Amino acid sequence: MWMTYRIWLLLGASAGIYATLGSEAALAQDAARCDIVLEGATVFTGTGFETRDLAVSNGRFVTHVPEGAERLNAARWTILPPLADVHTHMIDEPRPSGARSHSDYLDQGIYFVLNPNNIRFDDALPTSHETVDGSYTGGGLTGAGGHPRPLYEQLVDWGVYPMSKEELAGRAYHEVSNEADARAAVAEVKRQGASHIKLYLTHHEQPDSTGLTAKNFRHAVHFAREAGLHPVVHVNSRADFRLAAEAGVHAMVHMPGAWPRGEDPERLMITAEDAAIAAQNEVFVVPTLAVGFNALFGEELEAARGIWRHNLSLLMAAGVRIAAGADRGGATALSELDILHSTGLYSGAELIEIGTTNGIELAFPERDVGRIAPGQEASFIVMRFNPEGSWYGWRNVLGGMREGQTIRGDIFPEACAP
């Protein structure tokens, strides 16, 4: 999360608290009316595509075709899991004042998000067919005076949040100076209802770092695991990456070198051993190249691209799972996928997996969602063109479902409508 993104909140992004579990049950109950078979669809398998029939019943993909199911000619449909943006601060839990950003994301086929630092508000609304399904961390753990505290104080000055700066502590961030602070902060994040917890490493190897120290970071990871929270980590440097990888965190929601700002490139370039440890510990990485792509030009951008290709190549060779998130106002996971595509490192199928399955499973590790397979939630988007061979097919979403209920498009039966 970098220093300029939240001004975009002034353009219509909404804020809120944690969505209630009751909404999932309500969606599932409504989806029980929708029994369909999509005949002859081109379906993403995780590594490529196959042509087959796809059956949906009770909000799930099924192998047994329900009696009386409505059959749809899907011979010209390409079916993928929905997109997931797993580093965005443009989507917060919906509030009565509106959820315009949610609608924009749904139009793009982005049905799932992770917001890895937000503020809890008491008037949040439950997830519905009109909103993105999100995981929200609440305030992250950092050092005294560390990021994101100065950013949120600036946002209060700008009038983005209707509160005083004194009210930010414990909501927008938690300052940790020792083991007791770490324990208390983790407990508060858990109390607020989060499933994930944000931890900040900001060049922790430097004596002037204002993020978590290595010791306090390890305390926080330990307490998070005890509490059943998934640690997602802000990293800046190669040393930050190594510490997070060795700790076996759930995800790193930046990649070192995403936005080089005068550092020695060697401090931003990971090693094969670093990547291997991350892969062994099943750590997701969200590169957020969009933050650098947005801010750098000319020779600086070319230098950054060299770091990106170095790090991404090692992560790819090691088998680290990459997911997409832009962490930038005006950009989404689609923007990030465009940049990843431009590196020339990934096949079309690999980019689809990065943009869909990997992100969904990062954001919702306890749910059976993100794959088009029997028993999984029937959440998918329908494309006019297959992005595996026609990249701008991403911009032609015909419609989609989440848990067997229509989210966008008029291509499904009325029985599937919310």
GROMACS .gro file of C-alpha atoms in nm:
model
  418
    1MET     CA    1   0.000   0.000   0.000
    2TRP     CA    2   0.174   0.314  -0.119
    3MET     CA    3   0.139   0.675  -0.023
    4THR     CA    4  -0.102   0.815  -0.282
    5TYR     CA    5  -0.368   0.557  -0.351
    6ARG     CA    6  -0.644   0.652  -0.108
    7ILE     CA    7  -0.715   0.992  -0.260
    8TRP     CA    8  -0.920   0.791  -0.508
    9LEU     CA    9  -1.165   0.729  -0.230
   10LEU     CA   10  -1.279   1.084  -0.292
   11LEU     CA   11  -1.398   0.967  -0.633
   12GLY     CA   12  -1.652   0.725  -0.502
   13ALA     CA   13  -1.499   0.424  -0.329
   14SER     CA   14  -1.689   0.329  -0.018
   15ALA     CA   15  -1.580   0.215   0.326
   16GLY     CA   16  -1.729  -0.016   0.585
   17ILE     CA   17  -1.699  -0.308   0.827
   18TYR     CA   18  -1.690  -0.681   0.792
   19ALA     CA   19  -1.964  -0.846   0.583
   20THR     CA   20  -2.189  -1.087   0.765
   21LEU     CA   21  -2.189  -1.459   0.710
   22GLY     CA   22  -2.566  -1.455   0.676
   23SER     CA   23  -2.538  -1.315   0.324
   24GLU     CA   24  -2.372  -1.634   0.200
   25ALA     CA   25  -2.656  -1.842   0.337
   26ALA     CA   26  -2.911  -1.612   0.174
   27LEU     CA   27  -2.737  -1.637  -0.162
   28ALA     CA   28  -2.721  -2.015  -0.135
   29GLN     CA   29  -3.092  -2.033  -0.050
   30ASP     CA   30  -3.185  -1.824  -0.354
   31ALA     CA   31  -2.950  -2.026  -0.577
   32ALA     CA   32  -3.141  -2.345  -0.493
   33ARG     CA   33  -3.398  -2.237  -0.756
   34CYS     CA   34  -3.139  -2.233  -1.037
   35ASP     CA   35  -3.071  -2.569  -1.206
   36ILE     CA   36  -2.902  -2.531  -1.545
   37VAL     CA   37  -2.678  -2.714  -1.789
   38LEU     CA   38  -2.444  -2.512  -2.009
   39GLU     CA   39  -2.402  -2.729  -2.318
   40GLY     CA   40  -2.080  -2.734  -2.520
   41ALA     CA   41  -1.904  -2.458  -2.326
   42THR     CA   42  -1.531  -2.387  -2.349
   43VAL     CA   43  -1.431  -2.433  -1.984
   44PHE     CA   44  -1.108  -2.336  -1.808
   45THR     CA   45  -0.944  -2.638  -1.643
   46GLY     CA   46  -0.668  -2.457  -1.453
   47THR     CA   47  -0.405  -2.532  -1.717
   48GLY     CA   48  -0.602  -2.484  -2.037
   49PHE     CA   49  -0.949  -2.531  -2.182
   50GLU     CA   50  -1.180  -2.815  -2.273
   51THR     CA   51  -1.520  -2.827  -2.441
   52ARG     CA   52  -1.786  -2.988  -2.226
   53ASP     CA   53  -2.123  -2.952  -2.060
   54LEU     CA   54  -2.132  -2.778  -1.724
   55ALA     CA   55  -2.413  -2.838  -1.472
   56VAL     CA   56  -2.512  -2.607  -1.186
   57SER     CA   57  -2.748  -2.694  -0.900
   58ASN     CA   58  -2.799  -2.551  -0.551
   59GLY     CA   59  -2.526  -2.295  -0.609
   60ARG     CA   60  -2.259  -2.557  -0.691
   61PHE     CA   61  -2.107  -2.724  -0.993
   62VAL     CA   62  -2.236  -3.082  -1.005
   63THR     CA   63  -2.172  -3.399  -1.205
   64HIS     CA   64  -2.533  -3.522  -1.192
   65VAL     CA   65  -2.765  -3.322  -1.414
   66PRO     CA   66  -3.069  -3.225  -1.206
   67GLU     CA   67  -3.406  -3.345  -1.333
   68GLY     CA   68  -3.581  -3.064  -1.514
   69ALA     CA   69  -3.267  -2.854  -1.544
   70GLU     CA   70  -3.285  -2.586  -1.811
   71ARG     CA   71  -3.036  -2.645  -2.093
   72LEU     CA   72  -2.856  -2.350  -2.250
   73ASN     CA   73  -2.657  -2.349  -2.573
   74ALA     CA   74  -2.313  -2.238  -2.452
   75ALA     CA   75  -2.117  -2.337  -2.763
   76ARG     CA   76  -1.986  -1.982  -2.807
   77TRP     CA   77  -1.917  -1.919  -2.439
   78THR     CA   78  -1.576  -1.924  -2.274
   79ILE     CA   79  -1.619  -1.990  -1.902
   80LEU     CA   80  -1.363  -1.892  -1.637
   81PRO     CA   81  -1.363  -1.840  -1.262
   82PRO     CA   82  -1.433  -1.474  -1.179
   83LEU     CA   83  -1.145  -1.232  -1.150
   84ALA     CA   84  -1.007  -1.155  -0.806
   85ASP     CA   85  -0.827  -0.832  -0.712
   86VAL     CA   86  -0.625  -0.923  -0.403
   87HIS     CA   87  -0.457  -0.594  -0.331
   88THR     CA   88  -0.708  -0.316  -0.360
   89HIS     CA   89  -0.809  -0.033  -0.131
   90MET     CA   90  -1.070   0.092  -0.376
   91ILE     CA   91  -1.324  -0.166  -0.259
   92ASP     CA   92  -1.441  -0.150   0.101
   93GLU     CA   93  -1.741  -0.311   0.260
   94PRO     CA   94  -2.057  -0.146   0.123
   95ARG     CA   95  -2.233   0.119   0.325
   96PRO     CA   96  -2.575   0.288   0.297
   97SER     CA   97  -2.408   0.586   0.128
   98GLY     CA   98  -2.343   0.366  -0.177
   99ALA     CA   99  -2.114   0.115  -0.340
  100ARG     CA  100  -2.036   0.260  -0.681
  101SER     CA  101  -1.692   0.104  -0.697
  102HIS     CA  102  -1.848  -0.236  -0.633
  103SER     CA  103  -2.064  -0.199  -0.943
  104ASP     CA  104  -1.765  -0.097  -1.154
  105TYR     CA  105  -1.571  -0.405  -1.043
  106LEU     CA  106  -1.862  -0.640  -1.106
  107ASP     CA  107  -1.898  -0.498  -1.458
  108GLN     CA  108  -1.535  -0.600  -1.521
  109GLY     CA  109  -1.590  -0.955  -1.396
  110ILE     CA  110  -1.411  -0.892  -1.065
  111TYR     CA  111  -1.635  -1.066  -0.812
  112PHE     CA  112  -1.381  -1.121  -0.531
  113VAL     CA  113  -1.131  -0.894  -0.355
  114LEU     CA  114  -0.889  -0.872  -0.067
  115ASN     CA  115  -0.850  -0.529   0.091
  116PRO     CA  116  -0.533  -0.562   0.300
  117ASN     CA  117  -0.590  -0.258   0.524
  118ASN     CA  118  -0.917  -0.083   0.593
  119ILE     CA  119  -1.116   0.087   0.866
  120ARG     CA  120  -1.416  -0.067   1.035
  121PHE     CA  121  -1.742   0.126   1.029
  122ASP     CA  122  -2.058   0.023   1.209
  123ASP     CA  123  -2.303   0.075   0.922
  124ALA     CA  124  -2.161  -0.185   0.683
  125LEU     CA  125  -2.407  -0.383   0.474
  126PRO     CA  126  -2.389  -0.756   0.405
  127THR     CA  127  -2.257  -0.893   0.078
  128SER     CA  128  -2.525  -0.912  -0.191
  129HIS     CA  129  -2.554  -0.966  -0.566
  130GLU     CA  130  -2.489  -0.591  -0.601
  131THR     CA  131  -2.154  -0.601  -0.421
  132VAL     CA  132  -1.814  -0.762  -0.453
  133ASP     CA  133  -1.742  -1.050  -0.215
  134GLY     CA  134  -1.444  -0.937  -0.008
  135SER     CA  135  -1.202  -1.028   0.266
  136TYR     CA  136  -1.094  -0.730   0.477
  137THR     CA  137  -0.809  -0.716   0.726
  138GLY     CA  138  -0.895  -0.404   0.921
  139GLY     CA  139  -0.595  -0.207   1.043
  140GLY     CA  140  -0.251  -0.360   1.001
  141LEU     CA  141   0.033  -0.407   1.249
  142THR     CA  142   0.334  -0.176   1.215
  143GLY     CA  143   0.604  -0.009   1.422
  144ALA     CA  144   0.572   0.318   1.613
  145GLY     CA  145   0.486   0.590   1.363
  146GLY     CA  146   0.521   0.347   1.073
  147HIS     CA  147   0.331   0.303   0.750
  148PRO     CA  148   0.032   0.329   0.714
  149ARG     CA  149  -0.015   0.574   1.004
  150PRO     CA  150   0.112   0.887   0.821
  151LEU     CA  151  -0.101   0.801   0.520
  152TYR     CA  152  -0.421   0.768   0.720
  153GLU     CA  153  -0.349   1.090   0.908
  154GLN     CA  154  -0.316   1.263   0.572
  155LEU     CA  155  -0.645   1.114   0.459
  156VAL     CA  156  -0.814   1.254   0.771
  157ASP     CA  157  -0.667   1.596   0.683
  158TRP     CA  158  -0.817   1.561   0.335
  159GLY     CA  159  -1.159   1.481   0.479
  160VAL     CA  160  -1.172   1.125   0.346
  161TYR     CA  161  -1.256   0.983   0.690
  162PRO     CA  162  -1.504   1.157   0.924
  163MET     CA  163  -1.295   1.108   1.237
  164SER     CA  164  -1.007   1.259   1.426
  165LYS     CA  165  -0.648   1.139   1.394
  166GLU     CA  166  -0.666   1.016   1.752
  167GLU     CA  167  -0.940   0.771   1.652
  168LEU     CA  168  -0.723   0.600   1.390
  169ALA     CA  169  -0.517   0.390   1.632
  170GLY     CA  170  -0.669   0.047   1.673
  171ARG     CA  171  -0.878   0.093   1.360
  172ALA     CA  172  -0.654   0.199   1.069
  173TYR     CA  173  -0.335   0.063   1.224
  174HIS     CA  174  -0.193  -0.101   1.536
  175GLU     CA  175   0.150   0.012   1.659
  176VAL     CA  176   0.360  -0.273   1.798
  177SER     CA  177   0.670  -0.219   2.011
  178ASN     CA  178   0.690  -0.551   2.196
  179GLU     CA  179   0.539  -0.897   2.233
  180ALA     CA  180   0.251  -0.775   2.449
  181ASP     CA  181   0.155  -0.516   2.186
  182ALA     CA  182   0.160  -0.786   1.917
  183ARG     CA  183  -0.063  -1.013   2.122
  184ALA     CA  184  -0.313  -0.735   2.194
  185ALA     CA  185  -0.321  -0.612   1.834
  186VAL     CA  186  -0.383  -0.959   1.694
  187ALA     CA  187  -0.662  -1.012   1.946
  188GLU     CA  188  -0.825  -0.684   1.842
  189VAL     CA  189  -0.808  -0.770   1.471
  190LYS     CA  190  -0.965  -1.106   1.549
  191ARG     CA  191  -1.237  -0.940   1.760
  192GLN     CA  192  -1.327  -0.714   1.469
  193GLY     CA  193  -1.408  -1.022   1.261
  194ALA     CA  194  -1.124  -1.040   1.009
  195SER     CA  195  -1.006  -1.361   0.844
  196HIS     CA  196  -0.670  -1.212   0.736
  197ILE     CA  197  -0.427  -0.984   0.919
  198LYS     CA  198  -0.190  -0.729   0.763
  199LEU     CA  199   0.170  -0.707   0.886
  200TYR     CA  200   0.412  -0.436   0.771
  201LEU     CA  201   0.780  -0.501   0.697
  202THR     CA  202   0.941  -0.185   0.559
  203HIS     CA  203   1.312  -0.252   0.505
  204HIS     CA  204   1.325  -0.412   0.849
  205GLU     CA  205   1.699  -0.475   0.806
  206GLN     CA  206   1.767  -0.101   0.826
  207PRO     CA  207   1.809   0.064   1.168
  208ASP     CA  208   1.574   0.349   1.075
  209SER     CA  209   1.287   0.122   0.965
  210THR     CA  210   0.950   0.221   1.113
  211GLY     CA  211   0.775  -0.107   1.035
  212LEU     CA  212   0.775  -0.419   1.249
  213THR     CA  213   1.107  -0.545   1.376
  214ALA     CA  214   1.197  -0.904   1.292
  215LYS     CA  215   1.125  -1.008   1.650
  216ASN     CA  216   0.787  -0.837   1.668
  217PHE     CA  217   0.697  -0.968   1.324
  218ARG     CA  218   0.759  -1.325   1.438
  219HIS     CA  219   0.551  -1.263   1.750
  220ALA     CA  220   0.266  -1.131   1.535
  221VAL     CA  221   0.279  -1.429   1.298
  222HIS     CA  222   0.275  -1.669   1.594
  223PHE     CA  223  -0.025  -1.501   1.758
  224ALA     CA  224  -0.206  -1.473   1.424
  225ARG     CA  225  -0.175  -1.846   1.368
  226GLU     CA  226  -0.302  -1.916   1.718
  227ALA     CA  227  -0.603  -1.693   1.642
  228GLY     CA  228  -0.675  -1.860   1.308
  229LEU     CA  229  -0.586  -1.549   1.106
  230HIS     CA  230  -0.403  -1.557   0.771
  231PRO     CA  231  -0.101  -1.321   0.777
  232VAL     CA  232  -0.060  -1.110   0.462
  233VAL     CA  233   0.256  -0.904   0.456
  234HIS     CA  234   0.373  -0.574   0.310
  235VAL     CA  235   0.734  -0.619   0.199
  236ASN     CA  236   0.977  -0.370   0.046
  237SER     CA  237   1.315  -0.540   0.034
  238ARG     CA  238   1.469  -0.876  -0.038
  239ALA     CA  239   1.538  -0.908   0.337
  240ASP     CA  240   1.169  -0.848   0.409
  241PHE     CA  241   1.078  -1.115   0.154
  242ARG     CA  242   1.313  -1.370   0.311
  243LEU     CA  243   1.182  -1.307   0.663
  244ALA     CA  244   0.820  -1.345   0.549
  245ALA     CA  245   0.899  -1.654   0.342
  246GLU     CA  246   1.077  -1.825   0.631
  247ALA     CA  247   0.783  -1.745   0.859
  248GLY     CA  248   0.550  -1.922   0.615
  249VAL     CA  249   0.298  -1.638   0.596
  250HIS     CA  250  -0.016  -1.675   0.387
  251ALA     CA  251   0.084  -1.412   0.131
  252MET     CA  252   0.313  -1.124   0.050
  253VAL     CA  253   0.100  -0.849  -0.099
  254HIS     CA  254   0.391  -0.669  -0.266
  255MET     CA  255   0.701  -0.795  -0.443
  256PRO     CA  256   1.038  -0.635  -0.369
  257GLY     CA  257   1.115  -0.385  -0.642
  258ALA     CA  258   0.753  -0.323  -0.736
  259TRP     CA  259   0.834   0.049  -0.710
  260PRO     CA  260   1.211   0.111  -0.689
  261ARG     CA  261   1.284   0.450  -0.537
  262GLY     CA  262   1.659   0.490  -0.538
  263GLU     CA  263   1.751   0.173  -0.351
  264ASP     CA  264   2.045  -0.041  -0.453
  265PRO     CA  265   1.885  -0.294  -0.692
  266GLU     CA  266   2.064  -0.577  -0.510
  267ARG     CA  267   1.849  -0.505  -0.205
  268LEU     CA  268   1.536  -0.559  -0.414
  269MET     CA  269   1.636  -0.870  -0.609
  270ILE     CA  270   1.549  -1.203  -0.447
  271THR     CA  271   1.756  -1.519  -0.481
  272ALA     CA  272   1.661  -1.866  -0.601
  273GLU     CA  273   1.685  -1.980  -0.239
  274ASP     CA  274   1.440  -1.710  -0.129
  275ALA     CA  275   1.192  -1.820  -0.395
  276ALA     CA  276   1.235  -2.187  -0.305
  277ILE     CA  277   1.156  -2.117   0.061
  278ALA     CA  278   0.842  -1.924  -0.037
  279ALA     CA  279   0.731  -2.212  -0.258
  280GLN     CA  280   0.804  -2.474   0.008
  281ASN     CA  281   0.595  -2.280   0.259
  282GLU     CA  282   0.313  -2.225   0.006
  283VAL     CA  283   0.331  -1.847   0.025
  284PHE     CA  284   0.132  -1.650  -0.233
  285VAL     CA  285   0.293  -1.340  -0.385
  286VAL     CA  286   0.098  -1.043  -0.520
  287PRO     CA  287   0.357  -0.841  -0.719
  288THR     CA  288   0.162  -0.509  -0.748
  289LEU     CA  289   0.375  -0.399  -1.043
  290ALA     CA  290   0.110  -0.136  -1.119
  291VAL     CA  291   0.244   0.088  -0.842
  292GLY     CA  292   0.577   0.122  -1.021
  293PHE     CA  293   0.429   0.121  -1.370
  294ASN     CA  294   0.210   0.413  -1.266
  295ALA     CA  295   0.495   0.623  -1.125
  296LEU     CA  296   0.801   0.544  -1.339
  297PHE     CA  297   0.894   0.651  -1.692
  298GLY     CA  298   1.180   0.613  -1.936
  299GLU     CA  299   1.503   0.469  -1.800
  300GLU     CA  300   1.363   0.433  -1.449
  301LEU     CA  301   1.080   0.216  -1.578
  302GLU     CA  302   1.319   0.002  -1.784
  303ALA     CA  303   1.540  -0.049  -1.478
  304ALA     CA  304   1.236  -0.153  -1.276
  305ARG     CA  305   1.132  -0.397  -1.549
  306GLY     CA  306   1.469  -0.566  -1.514
  307ILE     CA  307   1.409  -0.620  -1.142
  308TRP     CA  308   1.054  -0.743  -1.209
  309ARG     CA  309   1.167  -1.000  -1.464
  310HIS     CA  310   1.445  -1.122  -1.235
  311ASN     CA  311   1.216  -1.172  -0.936
  312LEU     CA  312   0.921  -1.309  -1.131
  313SER     CA  313   1.141  -1.555  -1.319
  314LEU     CA  314   1.273  -1.698  -0.992
  315LEU     CA  315   0.926  -1.717  -0.840
  316MET     CA  316   0.795  -1.888  -1.151
  317ALA     CA  317   1.079  -2.141  -1.160
  318ALA     CA  318   1.024  -2.225  -0.793
  319GLY     CA  319   0.649  -2.273  -0.838
  320VAL     CA  320   0.536  -1.983  -0.618
  321ARG     CA  321   0.170  -1.898  -0.677
  322ILE     CA  322   0.122  -1.545  -0.809
  323ALA     CA  323  -0.203  -1.350  -0.774
  324ALA     CA  324  -0.314  -1.015  -0.915
  325GLY     CA  325  -0.373  -0.685  -0.738
  326ALA     CA  326  -0.293  -0.330  -0.846
  327ASP     CA  327  -0.287  -0.131  -0.518
  328ARG     CA  328  -0.349   0.179  -0.724
  329GLY     CA  329  -0.639   0.415  -0.769
  330GLY     CA  330  -0.780   0.391  -1.120
  331ALA     CA  331  -0.630   0.045  -1.171
  332THR     CA  332  -0.759  -0.306  -1.101
  333ALA     CA  333  -0.640  -0.664  -1.125
  334LEU     CA  334  -0.691  -0.634  -1.501
  335SER     CA  335  -0.433  -0.354  -1.509
  336GLU     CA  336  -0.191  -0.575  -1.319
  337LEU     CA  337  -0.253  -0.865  -1.556
  338ASP     CA  338  -0.172  -0.639  -1.852
  339ILE     CA  339   0.167  -0.559  -1.699
  340LEU     CA  340   0.239  -0.922  -1.613
  341HIS     CA  341   0.144  -1.014  -1.971
  342SER     CA  342   0.391  -0.754  -2.103
  343THR     CA  343   0.683  -0.924  -1.925
  344GLY     CA  344   0.658  -1.213  -2.170
  345LEU     CA  345   0.706  -1.467  -1.890
  346TYR     CA  346   0.360  -1.622  -1.879
  347SER     CA  347   0.133  -1.817  -2.109
  348GLY     CA  348  -0.229  -1.714  -2.152
  349ALA     CA  349  -0.349  -1.998  -1.929
  350GLU     CA  350  -0.098  -1.905  -1.657
  351LEU     CA  351  -0.220  -1.545  -1.659
  352ILE     CA  352  -0.581  -1.661  -1.632
  353GLU     CA  353  -0.493  -1.872  -1.328
  354ILE     CA  354  -0.309  -1.575  -1.174
  355GLY     CA  355  -0.608  -1.347  -1.227
  356THR     CA  356  -0.875  -1.588  -1.110
  357THR     CA  357  -0.813  -1.909  -0.913
  358ASN     CA  358  -0.498  -1.800  -0.731
  359GLY     CA  359  -0.648  -1.476  -0.607
  360ILE     CA  360  -0.977  -1.631  -0.502
  361GLU     CA  361  -0.800  -1.902  -0.302
  362LEU     CA  362  -0.576  -1.640  -0.141
  363ALA     CA  363  -0.876  -1.433  -0.032
  364PHE     CA  364  -1.104  -1.724   0.068
  365PRO     CA  365  -0.885  -2.020   0.167
  366GLU     CA  366  -1.162  -2.188   0.369
  367ARG     CA  367  -1.419  -2.189   0.088
  368ASP     CA  368  -1.456  -2.429  -0.206
  369VAL     CA  369  -1.445  -2.157  -0.468
  370GLY     CA  370  -1.217  -2.052  -0.751
  371ARG     CA  371  -1.222  -2.365  -0.967
  372ILE     CA  372  -1.474  -2.493  -1.217
  373ALA     CA  373  -1.510  -2.842  -1.074
  374PRO     CA  374  -1.777  -3.055  -0.903
  375GLY     CA  375  -1.849  -2.946  -0.547
  376GLN     CA  376  -1.709  -2.596  -0.596
  377GLU     CA  377  -1.928  -2.288  -0.563
  378ALA     CA  378  -2.081  -2.210  -0.902
  379SER     CA  379  -1.899  -1.879  -0.940
  380PHE     CA  380  -1.786  -1.796  -1.293
  381ILE     CA  381  -1.781  -1.541  -1.572
  382VAL     CA  382  -1.873  -1.589  -1.937
  383MET     CA  383  -1.649  -1.435  -2.202
  384ARG     CA  384  -1.727  -1.368  -2.566
  385PHE     CA  385  -1.361  -1.427  -2.660
  386ASN     CA  386  -1.108  -1.656  -2.493
  387PRO     CA  387  -0.833  -1.443  -2.331
  388GLU     CA  388  -0.589  -1.732  -2.364
  389GLY     CA  389  -0.559  -1.646  -2.732
  390SER     CA  390  -0.726  -1.304  -2.751
  391TRP     CA  391  -0.598  -1.094  -2.463
  392TYR     CA  392  -0.854  -0.817  -2.491
  393GLY     CA  393  -1.124  -1.076  -2.448
  394TRP     CA  394  -1.106  -0.975  -2.083
  395ARG     CA  395  -1.295  -0.660  -2.185
  396ASN     CA  396  -1.590  -0.858  -2.324
  397VAL     CA  397  -1.762  -1.014  -2.024
  398LEU     CA  398  -2.110  -1.134  -2.123
  399GLY     CA  399  -2.223  -1.213  -1.771
  400GLY     CA  400  -2.149  -1.418  -1.467
  401MET     CA  401  -2.270  -1.596  -1.156
  402ARG     CA  402  -2.162  -1.618  -0.795
  403GLU     CA  403  -2.282  -1.918  -0.595
  404GLY     CA  404  -2.526  -2.006  -0.873
  405GLN     CA  405  -2.690  -1.664  -0.877
  406THR     CA  406  -2.675  -1.415  -1.163
  407ILE     CA  407  -2.444  -1.122  -1.090
  408ARG     CA  408  -2.423  -0.967  -1.437
  409GLY     CA  409  -2.575  -1.026  -1.780
  410ASP     CA  410  -2.911  -1.134  -1.923
  411ILE     CA  411  -2.789  -1.472  -2.052
  412PHE     CA  412  -2.920  -1.689  -1.768
  413PRO     CA  413  -3.277  -1.803  -1.689
  414GLU     CA  414  -3.501  -1.590  -1.470
  415ALA     CA  415  -3.485  -1.862  -1.204
  416CYS     CA  416  -3.117  -1.773  -1.152
  417ALA     CA  417  -3.188  -1.405  -1.091
  418PRO     CA  418  -3.137  -1.269  -0.739
   0.00000   0.00000   0.00000
